Coordinates of C-alpha atoms in Angstrom, one line a residue:
Chain Q
X4 CA 82.8 126.6 69.6
X5 CA 80.9 124.6 72.1
X6 CA 78.9 121.8 70.5
X7 CA 75.7 120.3 71.8
X8 CA 74.2 117.3 70.1
X9 CA 70.5 116.8 71.2
X10 CA 69.3 115.1 68.0
X11 CA 68.9 111.4 68.6
X12 CA 70.5 108.7 66.5
X13 CA 73.2 111.0 65.1
X14 CA 76.7 109.8 64.2
X15 CA 79.8 112.0 64.6
X16 CA 82.6 111.1 62.3
X17 CA 85.8 112.6 61.0
X18 CA 86.6 113.4 57.4
X19 CA 89.9 115.2 56.6
X20 CA 89.8 118.2 59.0
X21 CA 86.1 118.2 59.6
X22 CA 83.7 116.8 62.1
X23 CA 80.8 115.4 60.1
X24 CA 77.4 115.2 61.9
X25 CA 75.1 112.8 60.1
X26 CA 71.9 111.0 60.5
X27 CA 70.9 107.9 58.6
X28 CA 73.7 108.6 56.1
X29 CA 72.7 112.2 55.5
X30 CA 75.1 114.9 56.5
X31 CA 73.3 117.4 58.8
X32 CA 76.3 119.6 59.5
X33 CA 80.0 119.8 59.2
X34 CA 82.4 121.8 61.3
X35 CA 86.2 122.4 60.9
X36 CA 87.8 120.5 63.8
X37 CA 89.9 123.3 65.1
X38 CA 86.8 125.3 65.9
X39 CA 85.6 122.8 68.4
X40 CA 86.4 123.5 72.0
X41 CA 84.0 121.3 73.9
X42 CA 81.4 118.7 73.0
X43 CA 78.2 117.8 74.9
X44 CA 76.4 114.7 73.8
X45 CA 72.9 114.2 75.0
X46 CA 71.4 110.8 74.6
X47 CA 71.8 108.3 71.8
X48 CA 74.8 109.5 69.7
X49 CA 77.5 107.4 68.1
X50 CA 81.2 108.4 67.6
X51 CA 83.5 106.7 65.1
X52 CA 86.9 105.6 66.4
X53 CA 88.6 108.3 64.3
X54 CA 86.7 111.2 65.9
X55 CA 87.0 109.7 69.3
X56 CA 90.8 109.5 68.8
X57 CA 90.8 113.1 67.6
X58 CA 89.0 114.3 70.8
X59 CA 91.4 112.3 73.0
X60 CA 94.5 113.4 71.2
X61 CA 93.5 117.1 71.2
X62 CA 92.2 117.0 74.8
X63 CA 88.7 118.1 73.8
X64 CA 86.3 117.6 76.6
X65 CA 83.4 115.4 75.7
X66 CA 80.6 115.1 78.2
X67 CA 78.0 112.4 78.0
X68 CA 74.5 113.2 79.2
X69 CA 71.1 111.5 78.9
X70 CA 68.7 112.9 76.3
X71 CA 67.3 115.1 79.1
X72 CA 70.6 116.5 80.3
X73 CA 71.4 114.3 83.2
X74 CA 75.2 113.8 83.6
X75 CA 76.5 110.3 82.9
X76 CA 80.2 110.7 82.4
X77 CA 83.1 112.2 80.6
X78 CA 85.8 111.3 78.2
X79 CA 88.8 111.8 80.3
X80 CA 92.1 112.7 78.7
X81 CA 94.9 113.9 80.8
X82 CA 93.0 115.6 83.5
X83 CA 95.1 118.2 85.3
X84 CA 95.9 117.1 88.9
X85 CA 97.6 119.3 91.3
X86 CA 99.2 116.8 93.5
X87 CA 100.2 119.1 96.3
X88 CA 96.7 120.5 96.4
X89 CA 95.2 117.1 96.4
X90 CA 97.3 115.8 99.3
X91 CA 96.2 118.8 101.3
X92 CA 92.6 118.1 100.3
X93 CA 93.0 114.5 101.7
X94 CA 94.5 115.9 104.9
X95 CA 91.7 118.4 105.3
X96 CA 89.1 115.7 104.8
X97 CA 90.1 114.4 108.2
X98 CA 90.2 117.8 109.8
X99 CA 86.8 118.2 111.5
X100 CA 87.2 121.9 112.4
X101 CA 88.1 122.8 108.8
X102 CA 85.1 120.8 107.4
X103 CA 82.8 122.4 109.9
X104 CA 84.0 125.9 109.1
X105 CA 83.7 125.2 105.4
X106 CA 80.3 123.7 105.6
X107 CA 79.1 126.7 107.6
X108 CA 80.4 129.2 105.1
X109 CA 78.9 127.3 102.2
X110 CA 75.5 127.0 103.7
X111 CA 75.4 130.6 105.0
X112 CA 76.5 131.7 101.5
X113 CA 73.8 129.7 99.8
X114 CA 71.0 130.9 102.2
X115 CA 72.3 134.4 101.9
X116 CA 71.9 134.2 98.2
X117 CA 68.4 132.8 98.6
X118 CA 67.6 135.7 101.0
X119 CA 69.0 138.4 98.6
X120 CA 67.2 136.8 95.7
X121 CA 63.8 136.8 97.3
X122 CA 64.3 140.2 98.8
X123 CA 65.1 141.6 95.4
X124 CA 62.1 139.9 93.7
X125 CA 59.8 141.0 96.4
X126 CA 60.2 144.6 95.4
X127 CA 58.1 143.9 92.3
X128 CA 55.4 141.9 94.2
X129 CA 52.4 143.1 96.2
X130 CA 53.5 143.9 99.8
X131 CA 53.8 140.9 102.1
X132 CA 53.7 138.2 99.3
X133 CA 56.9 136.5 100.4
X134 CA 57.7 138.4 103.6
X135 CA 57.2 135.3 105.7
X136 CA 59.8 133.3 103.7
X137 CA 62.3 136.2 103.8
X138 CA 61.9 136.6 107.5
X139 CA 62.3 132.8 108.0
X140 CA 65.5 132.8 105.9
X141 CA 66.9 135.6 107.9
X142 CA 66.3 133.7 111.1
X143 CA 67.8 130.5 109.7
X144 CA 70.9 132.3 108.6
X145 CA 71.4 133.6 112.2
X146 CA 70.9 130.1 113.5
X147 CA 73.5 128.7 111.1
X148 CA 76.0 131.3 112.2
X149 CA 75.5 129.9 115.8
X150 CA 75.6 126.3 114.8
X151 CA 78.1 123.9 116.3
X152 CA 78.1 120.8 114.1
X153 CA 77.6 119.7 110.5
X154 CA 74.4 117.7 111.1
X155 CA 72.8 120.9 112.5
X156 CA 74.0 122.9 109.5
X157 CA 72.5 120.4 107.1
X158 CA 69.3 120.4 108.9
X159 CA 69.1 124.2 108.7
X160 CA 70.0 124.1 105.1
X161 CA 67.0 121.8 104.5
X162 CA 64.6 124.1 106.3
X163 CA 66.0 127.1 104.6
X164 CA 65.6 125.5 101.2
X165 CA 62.0 124.6 101.9
X166 CA 61.2 128.2 102.8
X167 CA 63.1 129.4 99.7
X168 CA 61.2 127.2 97.3
X169 CA 58.0 128.2 99.0
X170 CA 58.8 131.8 98.1
X171 CA 60.2 130.8 94.7
X172 CA 56.8 129.3 93.8
X173 CA 55.1 132.7 94.3
X174 CA 57.3 134.4 91.8
X175 CA 55.6 133.1 88.7
X176 CA 53.4 135.7 86.9
X177 CA 51.3 133.3 84.9
X178 CA 49.1 130.5 86.4
X179 CA 50.2 128.2 83.5
X180 CA 53.2 127.0 85.4
X181 CA 52.4 125.3 88.7
X182 CA 55.3 124.8 91.0
X183 CA 54.7 123.2 94.4
X184 CA 58.1 122.0 95.5
X185 CA 61.4 121.0 94.2
X186 CA 61.5 117.4 93.0
X187 CA 64.8 116.5 91.5
X188 CA 64.6 113.1 89.9
X189 CA 62.5 112.7 88.0
X190 CA 60.9 116.1 87.3
X191 CA 57.1 116.0 87.6
X192 CA 56.4 119.5 86.2
X193 CA 57.9 121.9 83.7
X194 CA 59.5 124.2 86.3
X195 CA 61.3 121.2 87.9
X196 CA 62.3 120.0 84.5
X197 CA 63.9 123.4 83.8
X198 CA 65.6 123.5 87.1
X199 CA 67.0 120.0 86.7
X200 CA 68.5 120.7 83.3
X201 CA 69.9 124.0 84.5
X202 CA 71.5 122.5 87.6
X203 CA 72.9 119.7 85.5
X204 CA 74.5 122.1 83.0
X205 CA 75.8 124.1 86.0
X206 CA 77.4 121.1 87.5
X207 CA 79.3 120.4 84.2
X208 CA 80.6 124.0 84.2
X209 CA 81.7 123.9 87.9
X210 CA 83.4 120.6 87.4
X211 CA 85.3 121.9 84.4
X212 CA 86.5 124.8 86.5
X213 CA 87.6 122.5 89.3
X214 CA 89.5 120.3 86.8
X215 CA 91.3 123.4 85.5
X216 CA 92.4 124.2 89.0
X217 CA 93.3 120.6 89.8
X218 CA 90.9 120.0 92.7
X219 CA 89.5 116.6 93.5
X220 CA 85.7 116.9 93.1
X221 CA 85.2 113.9 95.4
X222 CA 86.5 115.4 98.6
X223 CA 83.9 117.8 100.0
X224 CA 82.8 119.1 103.4
X225 CA 79.1 119.6 103.6
X226 CA 78.0 116.6 101.6
X227 CA 79.2 113.4 103.1
X228 CA 82.1 111.7 101.4
X229 CA 80.6 108.7 99.7
X230 CA 81.8 106.2 97.1
X231 CA 81.4 107.8 93.6
X232 CA 79.8 110.9 94.9
X233 CA 81.4 114.2 93.9
X234 CA 80.8 115.9 97.2
X235 CA 83.0 118.9 96.6
X236 CA 81.4 119.5 93.3
X237 CA 78.0 119.7 95.0
X238 CA 79.5 121.9 97.8
X239 CA 80.8 124.5 95.4
X240 CA 77.7 124.5 93.2
X241 CA 75.4 125.5 96.1
X242 CA 76.3 129.2 96.0
X243 CA 75.6 129.5 92.3
X244 CA 72.3 127.6 92.0
X245 CA 70.0 130.4 92.7
X246 CA 72.0 133.2 91.0
X247 CA 72.7 131.3 87.8
X248 CA 69.8 128.8 87.4
X249 CA 66.8 129.8 89.4
X250 CA 66.9 133.4 88.4
X251 CA 67.3 132.3 84.7
X252 CA 64.3 129.9 84.9
X253 CA 62.0 132.4 86.6
X254 CA 62.9 135.2 84.1
X255 CA 62.5 132.8 81.1
X256 CA 59.0 131.9 82.3
X257 CA 57.9 135.4 83.2
X258 CA 59.1 136.7 79.9
X259 CA 57.0 134.0 78.2
X260 CA 60.1 132.5 76.5
X261 CA 58.7 129.1 77.4
X262 CA 55.1 128.0 77.6
X263 CA 53.6 124.7 78.9
X264 CA 53.5 123.5 75.2
X265 CA 57.3 123.3 75.4
X266 CA 56.9 120.3 77.7
X267 CA 55.5 116.9 77.3
X268 CA 54.7 113.9 79.5
X269 CA 57.0 111.1 78.5
X270 CA 56.5 108.3 80.9
X271 CA 53.8 108.3 83.5
X272 CA 53.9 111.7 85.3
X273 CA 57.5 112.5 84.2
X274 CA 57.7 115.8 82.3
X275 CA 60.4 116.6 79.7
X276 CA 61.3 119.3 77.3
X277 CA 60.2 118.9 73.7
X278 CA 62.9 118.5 71.1
X279 CA 62.8 122.1 70.0
X280 CA 62.5 123.5 73.5
X281 CA 65.5 121.8 74.9
X282 CA 67.6 123.4 72.2
X283 CA 66.2 126.8 73.0
X284 CA 66.8 126.3 76.7
X285 CA 70.5 125.4 76.1
X286 CA 70.9 128.2 73.7
X287 CA 69.6 130.8 76.2
X288 CA 71.5 129.2 79.1
X289 CA 74.8 129.4 77.1
X290 CA 74.0 133.0 76.4
X291 CA 73.6 133.5 80.1
X292 CA 77.0 131.8 80.8
X293 CA 78.6 134.1 78.2
X294 CA 77.4 137.2 80.0
X295 CA 79.4 139.0 82.7
X296 CA 79.0 139.6 86.4
X297 CA 81.1 141.2 89.1
X298 CA 83.4 138.8 91.0
X299 CA 82.8 139.5 94.6
X300 CA 86.4 139.2 95.8
X301 CA 88.1 141.6 93.4
X302 CA 85.2 143.7 92.0
X303 CA 86.1 142.9 88.4
X304 CA 83.6 142.2 85.7
X305 CA 84.2 138.6 84.5
X306 CA 82.5 136.1 82.3
X307 CA 80.6 133.7 84.4
X308 CA 82.8 130.8 83.5
X309 CA 85.8 132.8 84.7
X310 CA 84.0 133.4 88.0
X311 CA 83.6 129.6 88.4
X312 CA 87.3 129.2 87.9
X313 CA 88.3 132.1 90.2
X314 CA 86.0 130.7 92.9
X315 CA 87.7 127.2 92.6
X316 CA 91.0 128.9 92.9
X317 CA 89.8 130.7 96.0
X318 CA 88.7 127.4 97.5
X319 CA 92.1 125.8 96.7
X320 CA 93.9 128.7 98.4
X321 CA 91.9 128.1 101.5
X322 CA 92.7 124.4 101.4
X323 CA 96.4 125.2 101.1
X324 CA 96.1 127.6 104.0
X325 CA 97.1 130.6 102.0
X326 CA 93.7 132.2 102.8
X327 CA 91.9 132.1 106.1
X328 CA 88.2 132.2 105.2
X329 CA 86.2 130.8 102.3
X330 CA 83.7 133.4 101.0
X331 CA 81.0 132.0 98.7
X332 CA 80.0 134.0 95.7
X333 CA 77.3 136.6 96.1
X334 CA 76.0 139.4 94.0
X335 CA 77.0 142.8 95.1
Chain G
X19 CA 88.3 138.2 62.9
X20 CA 87.5 136.8 59.5
X21 CA 90.4 135.7 57.2
X22 CA 90.9 134.6 53.6
X23 CA 93.8 132.3 53.1
X24 CA 95.1 131.7 49.6
X25 CA 98.1 129.6 48.6
X26 CA 100.5 128.7 45.9
X27 CA 102.3 125.4 46.6
X28 CA 104.5 123.9 43.9
X29 CA 104.7 120.3 45.1
X30 CA 101.5 118.2 44.8
X31 CA 102.1 116.3 48.0
X32 CA 102.8 119.4 50.0
X33 CA 99.8 121.1 48.6
X34 CA 97.6 118.2 49.7
X35 CA 99.0 118.3 53.2
X36 CA 98.4 122.0 53.5
X37 CA 94.9 121.9 52.1
X38 CA 94.0 119.0 54.5
X39 CA 95.3 121.1 57.3
X40 CA 93.3 124.2 56.3
X41 CA 90.2 122.1 56.1
X42 CA 90.3 121.7 59.9
X43 CA 90.2 125.5 60.3
X44 CA 87.7 126.7 57.7
X45 CA 85.8 126.3 54.5
X46 CA 87.3 125.8 51.1
X47 CA 85.6 128.3 48.9
X48 CA 87.8 127.9 45.8
X49 CA 90.4 125.4 44.7
X50 CA 93.2 127.1 46.7
X51 CA 91.3 129.6 48.8
X52 CA 89.9 129.1 52.3
X53 CA 87.8 131.3 54.5
X54 CA 87.8 131.1 58.3
X55 CA 86.8 133.0 61.4
X56 CA 89.7 132.9 64.0
X57 CA 90.6 134.4 67.3
X58 CA 94.1 135.6 68.0
X59 CA 95.4 132.3 69.5
X60 CA 93.8 130.3 66.7
X61 CA 95.5 132.6 64.1
X62 CA 98.9 132.2 65.8
X63 CA 98.5 128.4 65.8
X64 CA 97.4 128.4 62.2
X65 CA 100.4 130.4 61.1
X66 CA 102.7 128.0 62.9
X67 CA 101.0 125.1 61.3
X68 CA 101.3 126.5 57.9
X69 CA 105.0 127.3 58.3
X70 CA 105.6 123.6 59.1
X71 CA 103.9 122.5 56.0
X72 CA 105.4 124.6 53.3
X73 CA 108.8 125.3 51.8
X74 CA 109.5 128.9 52.4
X75 CA 111.7 129.4 49.3
X76 CA 109.2 127.8 46.9
X77 CA 105.7 128.3 48.2
X78 CA 103.5 131.3 49.2
X79 CA 100.6 131.5 51.6
X80 CA 98.7 134.8 52.1
X81 CA 96.4 135.4 55.0
X82 CA 94.0 138.4 54.5
X83 CA 92.0 139.8 57.3
X84 CA 88.6 141.1 56.5
X85 CA 86.6 143.5 58.7
X86 CA 83.3 142.3 59.9
X87 CA 81.3 144.9 58.1
X88 CA 83.1 144.2 54.8
X89 CA 82.4 140.5 55.1
X90 CA 78.8 141.2 54.3
X91 CA 79.9 142.8 51.0
X92 CA 81.7 139.8 49.6
X93 CA 80.3 139.2 46.2
X94 CA 80.0 135.6 44.8
X95 CA 79.4 135.0 41.2
X96 CA 78.5 131.3 40.6
X97 CA 78.4 128.7 43.3
X98 CA 78.8 129.9 46.8
X99 CA 80.6 127.5 49.2
X100 CA 81.1 130.1 51.9
X101 CA 79.8 129.3 55.4
X102 CA 80.6 131.2 58.5
X103 CA 81.5 129.3 61.6
X104 CA 81.5 132.3 64.0
X105 CA 79.0 131.2 66.6
X106 CA 80.2 130.3 70.1
X107 CA 77.6 127.6 70.5
X108 CA 76.2 125.1 68.0
X109 CA 73.2 123.0 69.0
X110 CA 72.2 120.2 66.7

C-alpha cells in the first residue's frame, strides 16, 4: 500500500505491528506495518523515532514534500548503486558527442510526443483550431534533427514547448479554466497548479525507477550539470510529461472532475488545491499510474511504473554501450 | 487474497510474540484470530515468519484463504473488529 499524508499536523507513530496516524491525540487511522510499501508526506507531519527506525530498517521509501506536493527530500536507506554503471556515467558526462546525441534524442522524443498529442486531440476540435501549433512543432522537430550543438537543441526545445502550450491552452472545453502559459513556480492558476503537482509526482516515480536501476540522477545530458540539480532525472522525465501528466490534467478538467471551486488563492496570486481536492487529485493520479500502456520497445502491456523502470534500464544499457541509440517513450 | 489466521500456542511468551507479529500484517478480530489481505509474496513471508515464532511440535497455526465473493458473506454477531486493508493507495 502506498500511503499519502496530506492532513496537516498529523503524527505517525508505531504501536506493536501498526502504524498509527493521529492528530491532537486522536487516532485517525491505523495500518498494519507490513502492508506499507511507500510513504509520501506532504507538509507538516511528525514522525516518532520508533516509526522512523522502522522505515529505515525495512527500507521503506519515505518522500518529503511540501503541503502542495513540491519535492523536498527523501529518507535514504541503502540506495542501490550500480558502481560500474555509475563509473560509465561519469565517463559519459565528459563525452560531448554522447551528450549531444542523447540530448537530441530526448528533445526529439519530447517534441514528437507533443506533436502526437496535439494531432490526436485536434481530431475532436473544429478544423484548424490548433493546426498552426501542429505545423510549427513538425518544423521544429525537423530542425532539431538537423541541429549541431546542445545550445541549439535547448533553444528549439524552448520554442517547441511554447507552441505546444499555446495549443494545449485551446483544448479546454469549459471557459472556467483559463490557461495562458506554463508558469512553474509558483502556480498562478488552477491548470498550472494541477500541472505542477502532476509533474512533481511524476518526478518522484521516475526517480524511484532510476534508483531501482542504480543510475545517478545527477548526471544528465540536456540539462546542464549543476550542483544539487538532478539533471538526468529531468532529462528522463521529459518524454513522459505530456503522456502521463498533461493528458491526465486535460481529461480531468474536460470531464468536470475538477472545478474552479477546488482551488483557492493562498498568498497573493498563488493558487493551490483545496484540502479535499488535493486528495482527489492524488487518488486519480495513482489510479492512472496503476493502469497499463504498451511499452514501445517490446510491445508488451505494462503498468506505467514498470515502463518507467524499463526505460531507465534502456538508458543504462545505452550508457554501458550495450545499445546504440536511446529511444524515448512514445505511444504507439 | 483474503486470509483468516487462527492459532493455538501453548506458551504465553511465544503466543505474545506471534500475536505481535501478526498485528503487523492484519487485524485481530478475536483473541486468537487475525484477518488479513495478502499477495503471494506477503503470504510466503508471513508463513516464514510464523514458522520462526512457534514450536512445531506443540503449537498450531492455520491459515484459511477466503474467496473475495465469500468475504462479503462473513457474518459477525456482536462487536465487529474487521477492517479490510485491501486498497493500493491510502490518502489521509
